[in-house]
Coordinates of C-alpha atoms in Angstrom, one line a residue:
X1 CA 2.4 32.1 10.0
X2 CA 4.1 29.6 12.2
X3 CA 3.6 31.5 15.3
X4 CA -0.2 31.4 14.4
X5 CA -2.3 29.4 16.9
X6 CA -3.6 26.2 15.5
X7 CA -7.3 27.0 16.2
X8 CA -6.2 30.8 14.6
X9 CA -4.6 29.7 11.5
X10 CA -6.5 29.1 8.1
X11 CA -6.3 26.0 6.2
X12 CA -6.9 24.3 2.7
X13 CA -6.2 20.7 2.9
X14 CA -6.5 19.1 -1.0
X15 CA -5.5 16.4 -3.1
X16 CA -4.4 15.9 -6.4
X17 CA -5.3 12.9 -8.9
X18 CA -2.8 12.2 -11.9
X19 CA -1.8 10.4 -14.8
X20 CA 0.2 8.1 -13.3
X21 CA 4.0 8.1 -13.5
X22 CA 5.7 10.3 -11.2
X23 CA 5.9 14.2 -11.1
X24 CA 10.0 13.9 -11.6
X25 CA 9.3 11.6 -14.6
X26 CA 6.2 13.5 -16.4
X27 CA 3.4 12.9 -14.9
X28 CA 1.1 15.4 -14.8
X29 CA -2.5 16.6 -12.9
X30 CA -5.7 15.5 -13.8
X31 CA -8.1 16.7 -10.9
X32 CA -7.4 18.9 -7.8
X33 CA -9.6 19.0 -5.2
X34 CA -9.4 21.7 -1.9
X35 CA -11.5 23.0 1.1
X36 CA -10.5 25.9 2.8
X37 CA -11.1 25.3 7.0
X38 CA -11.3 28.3 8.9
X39 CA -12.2 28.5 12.9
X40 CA -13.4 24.7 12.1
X41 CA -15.5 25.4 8.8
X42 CA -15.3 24.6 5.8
X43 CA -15.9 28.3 4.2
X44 CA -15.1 27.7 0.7
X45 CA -14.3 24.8 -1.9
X46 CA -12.0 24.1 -5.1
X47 CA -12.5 21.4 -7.6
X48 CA -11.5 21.4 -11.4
X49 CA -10.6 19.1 -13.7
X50 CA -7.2 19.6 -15.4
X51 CA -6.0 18.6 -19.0
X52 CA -2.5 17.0 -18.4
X53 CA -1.3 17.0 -21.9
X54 CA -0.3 13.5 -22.1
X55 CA -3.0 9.8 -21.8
X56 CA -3.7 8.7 -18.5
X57 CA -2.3 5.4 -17.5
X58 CA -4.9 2.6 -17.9
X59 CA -4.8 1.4 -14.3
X60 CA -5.2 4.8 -13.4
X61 CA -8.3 5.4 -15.3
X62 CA -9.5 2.2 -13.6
X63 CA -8.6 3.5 -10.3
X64 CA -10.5 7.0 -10.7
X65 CA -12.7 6.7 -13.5
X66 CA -11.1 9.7 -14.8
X67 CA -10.5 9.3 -18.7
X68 CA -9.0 11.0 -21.2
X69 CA -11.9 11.9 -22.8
X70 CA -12.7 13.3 -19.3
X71 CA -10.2 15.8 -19.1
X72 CA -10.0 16.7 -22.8
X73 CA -11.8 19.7 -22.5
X74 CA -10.8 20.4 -19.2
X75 CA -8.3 23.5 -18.8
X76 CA -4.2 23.1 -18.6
X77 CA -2.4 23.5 -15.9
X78 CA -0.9 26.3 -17.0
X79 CA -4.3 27.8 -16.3
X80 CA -5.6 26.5 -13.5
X81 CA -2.6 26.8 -11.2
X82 CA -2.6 30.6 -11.0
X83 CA -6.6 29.5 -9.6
X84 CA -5.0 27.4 -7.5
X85 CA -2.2 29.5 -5.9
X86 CA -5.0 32.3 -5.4
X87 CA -7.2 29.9 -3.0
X88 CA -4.2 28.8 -0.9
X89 CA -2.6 32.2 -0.6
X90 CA -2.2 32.9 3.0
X91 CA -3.3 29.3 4.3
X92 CA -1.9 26.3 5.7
X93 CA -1.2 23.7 3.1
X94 CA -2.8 20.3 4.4
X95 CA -2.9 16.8 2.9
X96 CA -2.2 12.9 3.5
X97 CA 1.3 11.8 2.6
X98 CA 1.2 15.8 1.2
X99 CA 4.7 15.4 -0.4
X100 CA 3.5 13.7 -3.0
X101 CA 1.0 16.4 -4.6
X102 CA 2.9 19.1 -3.1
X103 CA 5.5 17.6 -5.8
X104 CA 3.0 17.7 -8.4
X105 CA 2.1 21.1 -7.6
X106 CA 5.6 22.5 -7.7
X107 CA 6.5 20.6 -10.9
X108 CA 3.4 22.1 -12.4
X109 CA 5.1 25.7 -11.3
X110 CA 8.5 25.2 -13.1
X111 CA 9.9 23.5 -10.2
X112 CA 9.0 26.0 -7.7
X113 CA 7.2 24.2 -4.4
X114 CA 4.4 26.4 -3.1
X115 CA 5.6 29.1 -0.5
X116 CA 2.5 28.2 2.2
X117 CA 3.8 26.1 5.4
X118 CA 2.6 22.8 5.3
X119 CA 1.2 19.8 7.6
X120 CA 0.8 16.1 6.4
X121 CA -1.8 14.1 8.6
X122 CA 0.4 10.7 7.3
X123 CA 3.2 12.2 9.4
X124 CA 1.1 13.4 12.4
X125 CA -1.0 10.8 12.9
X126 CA 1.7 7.9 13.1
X127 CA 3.0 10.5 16.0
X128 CA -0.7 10.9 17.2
X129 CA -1.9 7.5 17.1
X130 CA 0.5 4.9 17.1
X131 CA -0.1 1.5 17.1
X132 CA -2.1 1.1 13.7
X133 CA -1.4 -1.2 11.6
X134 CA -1.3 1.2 8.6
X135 CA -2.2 4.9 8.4
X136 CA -3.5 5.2 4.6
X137 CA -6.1 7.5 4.5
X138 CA -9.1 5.1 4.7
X139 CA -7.5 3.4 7.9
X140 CA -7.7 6.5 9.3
X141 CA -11.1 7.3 7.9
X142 CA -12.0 3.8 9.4
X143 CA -10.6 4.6 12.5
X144 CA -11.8 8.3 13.8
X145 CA -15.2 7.3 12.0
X146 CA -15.5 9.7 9.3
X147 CA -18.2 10.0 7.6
X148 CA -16.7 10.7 4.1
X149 CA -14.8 7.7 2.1
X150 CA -12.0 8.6 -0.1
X151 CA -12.5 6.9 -3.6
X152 CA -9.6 8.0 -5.5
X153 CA -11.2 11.4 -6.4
X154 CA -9.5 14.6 -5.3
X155 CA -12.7 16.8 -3.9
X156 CA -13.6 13.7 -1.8
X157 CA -10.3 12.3 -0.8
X158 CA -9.5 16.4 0.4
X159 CA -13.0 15.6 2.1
X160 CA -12.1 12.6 4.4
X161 CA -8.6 14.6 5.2
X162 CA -10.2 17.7 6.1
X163 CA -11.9 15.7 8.3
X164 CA -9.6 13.0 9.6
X165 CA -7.2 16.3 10.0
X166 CA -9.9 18.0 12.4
X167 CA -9.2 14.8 14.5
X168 CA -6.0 15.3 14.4
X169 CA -5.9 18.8 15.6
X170 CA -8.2 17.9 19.0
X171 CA -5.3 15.3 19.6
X172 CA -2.7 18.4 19.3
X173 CA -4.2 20.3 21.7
X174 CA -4.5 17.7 23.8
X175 CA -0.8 16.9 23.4
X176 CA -0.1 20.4 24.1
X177 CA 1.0 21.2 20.7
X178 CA -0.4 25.0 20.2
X179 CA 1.4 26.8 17.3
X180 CA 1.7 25.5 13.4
X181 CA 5.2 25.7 13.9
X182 CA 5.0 23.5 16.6
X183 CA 3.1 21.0 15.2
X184 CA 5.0 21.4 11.4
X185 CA 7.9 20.3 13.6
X186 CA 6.3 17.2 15.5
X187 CA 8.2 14.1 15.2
X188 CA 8.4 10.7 17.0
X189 CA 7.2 11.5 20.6
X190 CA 7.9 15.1 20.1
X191 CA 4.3 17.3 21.2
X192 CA 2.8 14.4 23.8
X193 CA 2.0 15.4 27.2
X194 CA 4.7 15.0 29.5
X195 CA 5.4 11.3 31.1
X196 CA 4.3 11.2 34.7
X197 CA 3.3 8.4 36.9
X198 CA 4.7 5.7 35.5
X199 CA 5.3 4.1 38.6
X200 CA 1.5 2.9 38.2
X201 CA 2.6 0.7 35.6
X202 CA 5.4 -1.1 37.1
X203 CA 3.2 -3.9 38.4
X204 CA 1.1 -4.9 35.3
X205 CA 2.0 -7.9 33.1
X206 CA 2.8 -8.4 29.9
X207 CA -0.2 -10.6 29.4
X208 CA -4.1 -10.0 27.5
X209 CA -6.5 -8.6 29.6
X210 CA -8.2 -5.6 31.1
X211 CA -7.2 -2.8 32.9
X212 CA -9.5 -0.5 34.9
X213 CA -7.8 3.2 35.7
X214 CA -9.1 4.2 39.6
X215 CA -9.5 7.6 41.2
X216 CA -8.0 8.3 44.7
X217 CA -11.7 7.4 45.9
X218 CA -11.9 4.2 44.4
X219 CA -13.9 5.2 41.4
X220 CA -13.4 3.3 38.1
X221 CA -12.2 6.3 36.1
X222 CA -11.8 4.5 32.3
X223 CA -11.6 0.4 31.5
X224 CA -10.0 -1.0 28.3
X225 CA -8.5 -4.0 26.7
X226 CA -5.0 -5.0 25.6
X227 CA -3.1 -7.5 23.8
X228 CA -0.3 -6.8 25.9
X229 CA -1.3 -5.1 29.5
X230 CA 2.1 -3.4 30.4
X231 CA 2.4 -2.0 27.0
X232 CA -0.6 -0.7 26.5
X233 CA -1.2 1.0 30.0
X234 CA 2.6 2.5 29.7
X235 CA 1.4 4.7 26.6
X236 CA -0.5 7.0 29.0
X237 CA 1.8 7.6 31.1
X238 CA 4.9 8.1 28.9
X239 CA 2.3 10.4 27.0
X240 CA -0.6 9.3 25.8
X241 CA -1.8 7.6 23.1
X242 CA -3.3 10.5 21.2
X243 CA -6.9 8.9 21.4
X244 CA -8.3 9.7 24.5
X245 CA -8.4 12.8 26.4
X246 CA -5.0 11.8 28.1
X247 CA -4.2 14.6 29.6
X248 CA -7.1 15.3 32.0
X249 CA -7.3 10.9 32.6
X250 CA -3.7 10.7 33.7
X251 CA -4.2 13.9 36.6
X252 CA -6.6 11.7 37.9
X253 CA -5.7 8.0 37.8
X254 CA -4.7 6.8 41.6
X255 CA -4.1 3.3 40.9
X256 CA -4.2 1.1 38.2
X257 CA -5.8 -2.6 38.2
X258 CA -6.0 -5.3 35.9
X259 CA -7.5 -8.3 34.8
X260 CA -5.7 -10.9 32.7
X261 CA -7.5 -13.2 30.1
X262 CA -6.8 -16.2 28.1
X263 CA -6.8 -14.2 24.6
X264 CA -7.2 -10.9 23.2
X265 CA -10.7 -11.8 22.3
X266 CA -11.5 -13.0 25.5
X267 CA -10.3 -9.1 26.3
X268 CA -12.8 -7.4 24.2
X269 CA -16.0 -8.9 25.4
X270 CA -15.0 -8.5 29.0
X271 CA -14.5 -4.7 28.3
X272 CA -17.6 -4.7 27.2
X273 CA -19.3 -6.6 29.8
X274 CA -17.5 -4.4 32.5
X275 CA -17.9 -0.7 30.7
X276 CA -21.6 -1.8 30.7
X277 CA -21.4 -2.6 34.0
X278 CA -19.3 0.5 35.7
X279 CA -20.2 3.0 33.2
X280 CA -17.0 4.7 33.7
X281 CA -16.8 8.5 33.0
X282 CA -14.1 8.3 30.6
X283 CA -15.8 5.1 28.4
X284 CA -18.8 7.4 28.1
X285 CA -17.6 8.8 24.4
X286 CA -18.1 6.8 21.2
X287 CA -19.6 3.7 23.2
X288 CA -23.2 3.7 22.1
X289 CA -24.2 -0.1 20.6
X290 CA -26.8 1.5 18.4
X291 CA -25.7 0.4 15.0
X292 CA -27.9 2.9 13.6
X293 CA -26.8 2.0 9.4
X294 CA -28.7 0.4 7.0
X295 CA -28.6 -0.4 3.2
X296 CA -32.3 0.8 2.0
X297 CA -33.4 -0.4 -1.8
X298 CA -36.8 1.2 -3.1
X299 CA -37.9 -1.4 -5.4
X300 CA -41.1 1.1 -5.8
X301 CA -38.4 2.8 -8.0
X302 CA -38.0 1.8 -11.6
X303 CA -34.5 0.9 -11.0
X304 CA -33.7 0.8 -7.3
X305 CA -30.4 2.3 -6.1
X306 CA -28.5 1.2 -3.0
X307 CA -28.4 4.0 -0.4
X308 CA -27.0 4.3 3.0
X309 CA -29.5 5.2 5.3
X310 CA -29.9 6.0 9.5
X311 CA -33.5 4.4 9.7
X312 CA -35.5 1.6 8.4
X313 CA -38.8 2.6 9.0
X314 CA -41.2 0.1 7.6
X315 CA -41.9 1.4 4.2
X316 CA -44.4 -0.9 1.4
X317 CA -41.7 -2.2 -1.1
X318 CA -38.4 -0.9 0.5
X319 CA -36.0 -3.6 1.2
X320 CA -33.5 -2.3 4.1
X321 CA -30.2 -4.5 5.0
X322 CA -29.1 -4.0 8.2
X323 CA -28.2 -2.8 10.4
X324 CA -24.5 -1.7 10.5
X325 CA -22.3 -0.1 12.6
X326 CA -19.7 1.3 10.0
X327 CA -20.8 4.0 7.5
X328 CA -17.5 4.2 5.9
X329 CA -18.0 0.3 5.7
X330 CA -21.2 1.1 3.8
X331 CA -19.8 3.2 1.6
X332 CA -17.3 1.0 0.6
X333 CA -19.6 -2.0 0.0
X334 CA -22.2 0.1 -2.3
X335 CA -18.7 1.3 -3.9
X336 CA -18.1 -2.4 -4.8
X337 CA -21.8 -2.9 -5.9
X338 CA -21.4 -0.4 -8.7
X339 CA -18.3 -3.0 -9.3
X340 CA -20.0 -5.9 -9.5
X341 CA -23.6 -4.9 -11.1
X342 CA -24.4 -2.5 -13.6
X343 CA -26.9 -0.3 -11.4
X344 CA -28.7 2.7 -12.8
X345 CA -26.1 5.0 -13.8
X346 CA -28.0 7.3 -16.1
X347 CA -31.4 7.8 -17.7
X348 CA -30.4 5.7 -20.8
X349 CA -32.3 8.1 -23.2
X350 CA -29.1 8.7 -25.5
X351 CA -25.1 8.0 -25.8
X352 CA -23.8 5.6 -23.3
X353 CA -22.9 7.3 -20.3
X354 CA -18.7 6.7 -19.4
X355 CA -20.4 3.1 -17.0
X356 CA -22.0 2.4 -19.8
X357 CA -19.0 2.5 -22.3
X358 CA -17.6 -0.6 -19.3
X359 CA -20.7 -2.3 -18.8
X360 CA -21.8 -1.4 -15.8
X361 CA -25.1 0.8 -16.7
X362 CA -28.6 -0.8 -16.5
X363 CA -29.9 1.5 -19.0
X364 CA -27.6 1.8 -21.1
X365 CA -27.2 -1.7 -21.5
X366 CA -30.5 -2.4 -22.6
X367 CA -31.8 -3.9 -19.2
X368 CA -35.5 -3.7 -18.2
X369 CA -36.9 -3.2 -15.3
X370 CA -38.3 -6.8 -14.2
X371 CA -34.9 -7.9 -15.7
X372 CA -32.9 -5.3 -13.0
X373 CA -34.9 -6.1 -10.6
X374 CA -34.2 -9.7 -10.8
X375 CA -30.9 -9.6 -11.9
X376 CA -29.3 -7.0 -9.7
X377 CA -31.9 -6.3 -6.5
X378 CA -32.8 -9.5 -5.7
X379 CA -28.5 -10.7 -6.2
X380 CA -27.5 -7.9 -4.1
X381 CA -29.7 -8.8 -1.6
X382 CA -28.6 -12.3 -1.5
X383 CA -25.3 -11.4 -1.7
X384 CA -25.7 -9.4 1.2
X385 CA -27.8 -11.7 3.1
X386 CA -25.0 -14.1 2.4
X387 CA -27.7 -16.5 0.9
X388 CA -26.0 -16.4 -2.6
X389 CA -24.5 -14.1 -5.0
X390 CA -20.9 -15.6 -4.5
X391 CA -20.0 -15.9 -7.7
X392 CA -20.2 -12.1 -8.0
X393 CA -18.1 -11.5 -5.2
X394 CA -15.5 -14.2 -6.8
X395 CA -15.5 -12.5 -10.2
X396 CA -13.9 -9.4 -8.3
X397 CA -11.6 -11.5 -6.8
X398 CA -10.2 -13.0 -9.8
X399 CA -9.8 -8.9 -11.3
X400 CA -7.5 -8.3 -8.2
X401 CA -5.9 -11.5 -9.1
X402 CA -4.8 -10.2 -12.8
X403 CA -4.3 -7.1 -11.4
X404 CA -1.9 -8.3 -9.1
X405 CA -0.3 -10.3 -11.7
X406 CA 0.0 -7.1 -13.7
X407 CA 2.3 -5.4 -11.2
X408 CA -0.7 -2.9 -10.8
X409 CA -0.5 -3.1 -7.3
X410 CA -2.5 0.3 -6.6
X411 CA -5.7 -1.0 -8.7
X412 CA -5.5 -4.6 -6.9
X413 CA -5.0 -3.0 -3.6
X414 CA -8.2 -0.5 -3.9
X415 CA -10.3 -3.8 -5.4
X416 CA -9.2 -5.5 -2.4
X417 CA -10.5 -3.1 -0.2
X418 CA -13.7 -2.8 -1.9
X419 CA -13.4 -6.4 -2.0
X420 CA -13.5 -6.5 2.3
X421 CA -16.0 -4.1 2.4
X422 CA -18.9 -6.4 0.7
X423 CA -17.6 -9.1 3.0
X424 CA -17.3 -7.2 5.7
X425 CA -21.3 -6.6 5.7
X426 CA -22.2 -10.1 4.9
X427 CA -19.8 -11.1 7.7
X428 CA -21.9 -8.6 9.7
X429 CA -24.6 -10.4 9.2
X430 CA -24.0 -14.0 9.4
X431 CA -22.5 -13.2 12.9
X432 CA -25.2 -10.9 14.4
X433 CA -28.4 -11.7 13.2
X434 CA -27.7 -15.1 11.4
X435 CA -30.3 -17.8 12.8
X436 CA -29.1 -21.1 14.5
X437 CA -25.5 -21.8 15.2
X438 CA -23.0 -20.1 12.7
X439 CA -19.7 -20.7 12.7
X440 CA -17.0 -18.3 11.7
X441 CA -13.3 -19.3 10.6
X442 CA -10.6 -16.9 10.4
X443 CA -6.4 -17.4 9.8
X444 CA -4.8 -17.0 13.4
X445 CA -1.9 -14.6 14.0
X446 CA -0.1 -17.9 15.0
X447 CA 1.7 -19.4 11.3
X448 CA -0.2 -22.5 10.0
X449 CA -3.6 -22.1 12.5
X450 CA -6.6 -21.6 11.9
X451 CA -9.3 -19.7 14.4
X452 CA -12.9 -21.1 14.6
X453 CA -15.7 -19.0 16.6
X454 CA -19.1 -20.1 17.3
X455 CA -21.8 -17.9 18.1
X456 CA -25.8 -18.1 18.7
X457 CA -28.4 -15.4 18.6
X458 CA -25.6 -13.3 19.4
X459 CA -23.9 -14.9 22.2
X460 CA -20.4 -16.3 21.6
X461 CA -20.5 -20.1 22.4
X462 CA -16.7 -21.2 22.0
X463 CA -13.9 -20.2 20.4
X464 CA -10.4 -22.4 19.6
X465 CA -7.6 -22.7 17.7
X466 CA -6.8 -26.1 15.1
X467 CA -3.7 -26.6 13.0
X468 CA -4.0 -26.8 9.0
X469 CA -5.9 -29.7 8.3
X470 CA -7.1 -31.0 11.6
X471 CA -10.6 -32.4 10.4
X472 CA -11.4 -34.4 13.1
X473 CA -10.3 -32.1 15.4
X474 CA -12.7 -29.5 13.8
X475 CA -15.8 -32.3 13.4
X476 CA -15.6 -32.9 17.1
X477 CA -15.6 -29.1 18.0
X478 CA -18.2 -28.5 16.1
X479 CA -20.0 -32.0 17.8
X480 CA -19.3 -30.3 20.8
X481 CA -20.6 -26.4 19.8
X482 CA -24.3 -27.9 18.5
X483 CA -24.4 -29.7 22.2
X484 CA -23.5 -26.9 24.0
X485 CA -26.0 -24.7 22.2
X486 CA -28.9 -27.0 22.8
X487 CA -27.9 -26.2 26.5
X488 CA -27.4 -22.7 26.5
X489 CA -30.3 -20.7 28.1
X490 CA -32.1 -18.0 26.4
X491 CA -30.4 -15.2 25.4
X492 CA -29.9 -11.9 27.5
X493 CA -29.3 -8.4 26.4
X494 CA -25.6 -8.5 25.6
X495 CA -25.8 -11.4 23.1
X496 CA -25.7 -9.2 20.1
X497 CA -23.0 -6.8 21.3
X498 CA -20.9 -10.1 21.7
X499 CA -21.4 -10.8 18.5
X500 CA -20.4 -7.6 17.3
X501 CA -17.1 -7.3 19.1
X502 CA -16.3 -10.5 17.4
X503 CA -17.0 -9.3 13.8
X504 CA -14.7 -6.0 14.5
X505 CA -12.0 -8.3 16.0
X506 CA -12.4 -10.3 12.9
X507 CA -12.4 -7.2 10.8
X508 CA -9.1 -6.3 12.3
X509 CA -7.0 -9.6 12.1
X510 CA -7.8 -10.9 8.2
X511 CA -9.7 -10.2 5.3
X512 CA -9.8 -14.0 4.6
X513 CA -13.2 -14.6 6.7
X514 CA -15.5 -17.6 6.0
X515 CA -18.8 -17.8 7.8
X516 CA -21.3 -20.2 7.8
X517 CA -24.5 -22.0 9.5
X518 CA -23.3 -24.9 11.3
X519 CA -26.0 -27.4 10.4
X520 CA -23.3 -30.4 10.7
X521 CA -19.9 -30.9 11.4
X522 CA -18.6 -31.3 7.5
X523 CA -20.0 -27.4 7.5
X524 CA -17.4 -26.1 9.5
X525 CA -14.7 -28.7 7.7
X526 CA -15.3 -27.1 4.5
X527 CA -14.9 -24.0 5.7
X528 CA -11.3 -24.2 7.3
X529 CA -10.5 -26.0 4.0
X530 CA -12.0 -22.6 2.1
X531 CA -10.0 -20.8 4.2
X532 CA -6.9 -22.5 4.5
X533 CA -6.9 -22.3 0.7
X534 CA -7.1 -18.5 0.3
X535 CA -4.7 -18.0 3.0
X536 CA -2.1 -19.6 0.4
X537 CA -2.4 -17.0 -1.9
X538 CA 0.1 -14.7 -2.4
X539 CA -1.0 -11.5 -0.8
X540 CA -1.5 -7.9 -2.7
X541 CA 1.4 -5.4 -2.0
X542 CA 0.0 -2.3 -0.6
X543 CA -0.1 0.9 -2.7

């Protein structure tokens, strides 16, 4: 099966939830999840709970909402593996950091791993996209835009790999990786295109900026940004970066020019100002500005439900926030609703349902409907709106807190995305379709500064750094920001993108974000203070 070509070869990529402890030390399978990808489709599906023999860990139970009582009645092992080896017989095994429930899996046998080859997208993407700061599964997700969020269960978490491993195959291809073997084998550097014309490189600094790659007839070919110019611009030509079609780009780049600017931000928006500007074949993928997301609530409904949506056309009693650029980000955020409000989880007509049992069931807790309606619509709005609701979003931080303090670093780590996401959207907001000035403050990369951006309808008006506790620096930036706005003349059509790239570079550097309307200057003082606060915190470990 090695020699089989990669577009030839049948796969099942799946995932395994479990009890806790490790497969060497007893822990045992609660849920397996597959989908078996054939020529590109997904032809068939596997999904069964398993009874482990043995309680679930508590942090676990939090993690996936898998209980005991859950998987009680659930088959054993012993009975769904001989399932299990049936569906992958004659496939590729696939899955993210696949060691892991391939070790599961063979403990389950008596010790005996499966016989299948096998692929791990952990492994091949940090050879196929390098330069990420981490390569879990929902950075990834994040990354190639998949539609599909893992959420700790094991049909959807085989989901977002089946399709972050699609990605991953194009990039192959392109790297001229053509057999499983090949591609089983792939380490470091190993399966890039082959380095040519690095000479083009020689002259570029190691400085932020843009670079624009030229055709022999003067054509702008591709333009992007960099932290670091040389750096960047020497991936393609010692083989590519594994997200761009590298191969075909690099046979026809001539020359190579650049632009240096003050700061990596400074970087983004003049990409964008320039790709809008050249329209440069190679820029023409994955650079529409639509942000075509929204939250819709049907308050027509007896108890509305937050749903991500693609339009918001005007509908009598249907609130829609928005819009948004990120569905995963979505996804995540209406995660951490169900978190932080007991929405409708079930009819309520007998038992409490398992959100029930934790409080987090309108129903089932007795709520009416005026009483949901004003008690969880009208706060997630605010929250979302960023016109209230903190408190909620604080409670959640205090549960990573204990969590953290527990040594459950998994749960706090997962609450701490969900966490981001809700303040991802409000930050979303406050920077793109906030009114007036509002001013955004973020932790620098540099130790003990502090980042403070200013934008209006849209339009980024300043941006600078301060040192910890610089109030009167910060009061006579911000003097200087409401002057300068009073100034500015209307706004043109790349305001809003310019606001955008800022929230994604903001998305990037720190989840410790603090935006707000810059009525006065103690506004923005309060907000470094905020910020310079939470930045002392000891941060979560990752899982």
């Amino acid at each position: 099966m090695a020699a089989l070509a990669l577009e030839d070869a049948p796969y099942v990529v799946f995932d395994v939830e479990t009890t806790g402890a490790s497969a060497g030390k007893g822990g045992g399978i609660t849920e397996i999840g597959a989908l078996k990808l054939v020529r590109g489709q997904v032809v068939e599906e596997f999904s069964t709970l398993v009874n482990p023999g043995r309680k679930i860990d508590p942090f676990v139970v939090r993690l996936t909402g898998i209980t005991d009582r859950m998987v009680s009645g659930a088959p054993p092992v012993s009975e769904v593996m001989p399932r299990f080896e049936e569906f992958v017989e004659g496939s590729v095994v696939v899955g993210h950091n696949v060691q892991f429930d391939c070790g599961f899996v063979a403990a389950a046998r008596g010790g005996v791993p499966l016989p299948n080859p096998v692929l791990d997208t952990l492994k091949l993407a940090r050879c196929l996209v390098p330069g990420l700061r981490r390569y879990r599964l929902s950075a990834l997700v994040s990354h190639f835009g998949v539609r599909q969020a893992p959420n700790h269960r094991a049909l959807a978490d085989a989901s977002a790999t089946t399709e972050v491993f699609q990605r991953l195959l194009k990039l192959l291809r392109s790297a001229g990786v053509r057999s499983v073997g090949e591609a089983g084998t792939i380490r470091g550097g190993k399966g890039r295109i082959k380095p040519q014309k690095q000479h083009l490189a020689e002259h570029v600094p190691n400085t932020p900026g843009v670079y624009y790659f030229v055709d022999k007839n003067g054509g702008v070919l591709y333009v992007g940004k960099a932290k670091d110019l040389r750096a960047r611009v020497r991936t393609y030509f010692n083989g590519g970066d594994g997200r761009r079609k590298v191969g075909r780009l690099v046979e026809e780049v001539a020359e190579v020019q650049v632009k240096e600017t003050e700061s990596e931000l400074h970087a983004l928006i003049l990409e964008a100002r320039e790709i809008k500007r050249l329209l440069p074949r190679y820029n023409s993928v994955g650079r529409d500005d639509k942000a075509s997301w929204f939250i819709r609530l049907d308050t027509n409904e007896p108890y509305p439900m937050p749903v991500r949506v693609t339009e918001n056309a005007p509908e009598d009693g249907v609130v829609h926030l928005g819009p948004y650029r990120s569905a995963g980000v979505l996804d995540t955020c209406i995660e951490a609703l169900g978190r932080v409000f007991p929405l409708k989880r079930c009819p309520g007509d007998g038992e409490a349902c398992f959100y029930g049992q934790m409080g987090r069931c309108a129903p089932c807790a007795g709520m009416g409907e005026e009483e949901y309606r004003r008690e969880v619509v009208d706060e997630i709005v605010a929250l979302l709106r960023g016109e209230g609701g903190e408190e909620h979003l604080h409670a959640l931080v205090l549960e990573r807190k204990r969590l953290a303090r527990a040594l459950e670093f998994e749960a706090a780590a997962r609450l701490r995305d969900l966490i981001a996401g809700i303040e991802r959207v409000r930050l979303a907001r406050s920077v793109v379709s906030g009114e007036g000035a509002q001013a955004v403050v973020a932790p620098s990369t540099e130790p003990g500064v502090i980042e403070v951006f200013v934008l209006s309808e849209g339009r980024l008006i300043t941006h600078r750094g301060f040192e910890a506790g610089d109030a009167a620096g910060l009061t006579t930036f911000a003097e200087e920001a409401l002057q300068r706005r009073e100034d500015l003349p209307p706004a043109g059509k790349n305001g809003s993108n310019e606001a955008r790239i800022v929230a994604a570079y903001l998305r990037r550097r720190s989840g410790v974000v603090e935006a707000v309307r810059l009525g006065e200057a103690g506004d923005l003082v309060k907000a470094a203070e905020r910020v310079e606060e939470a930045v002392g915190e000891p941060e979560v470990p990752l899982a």
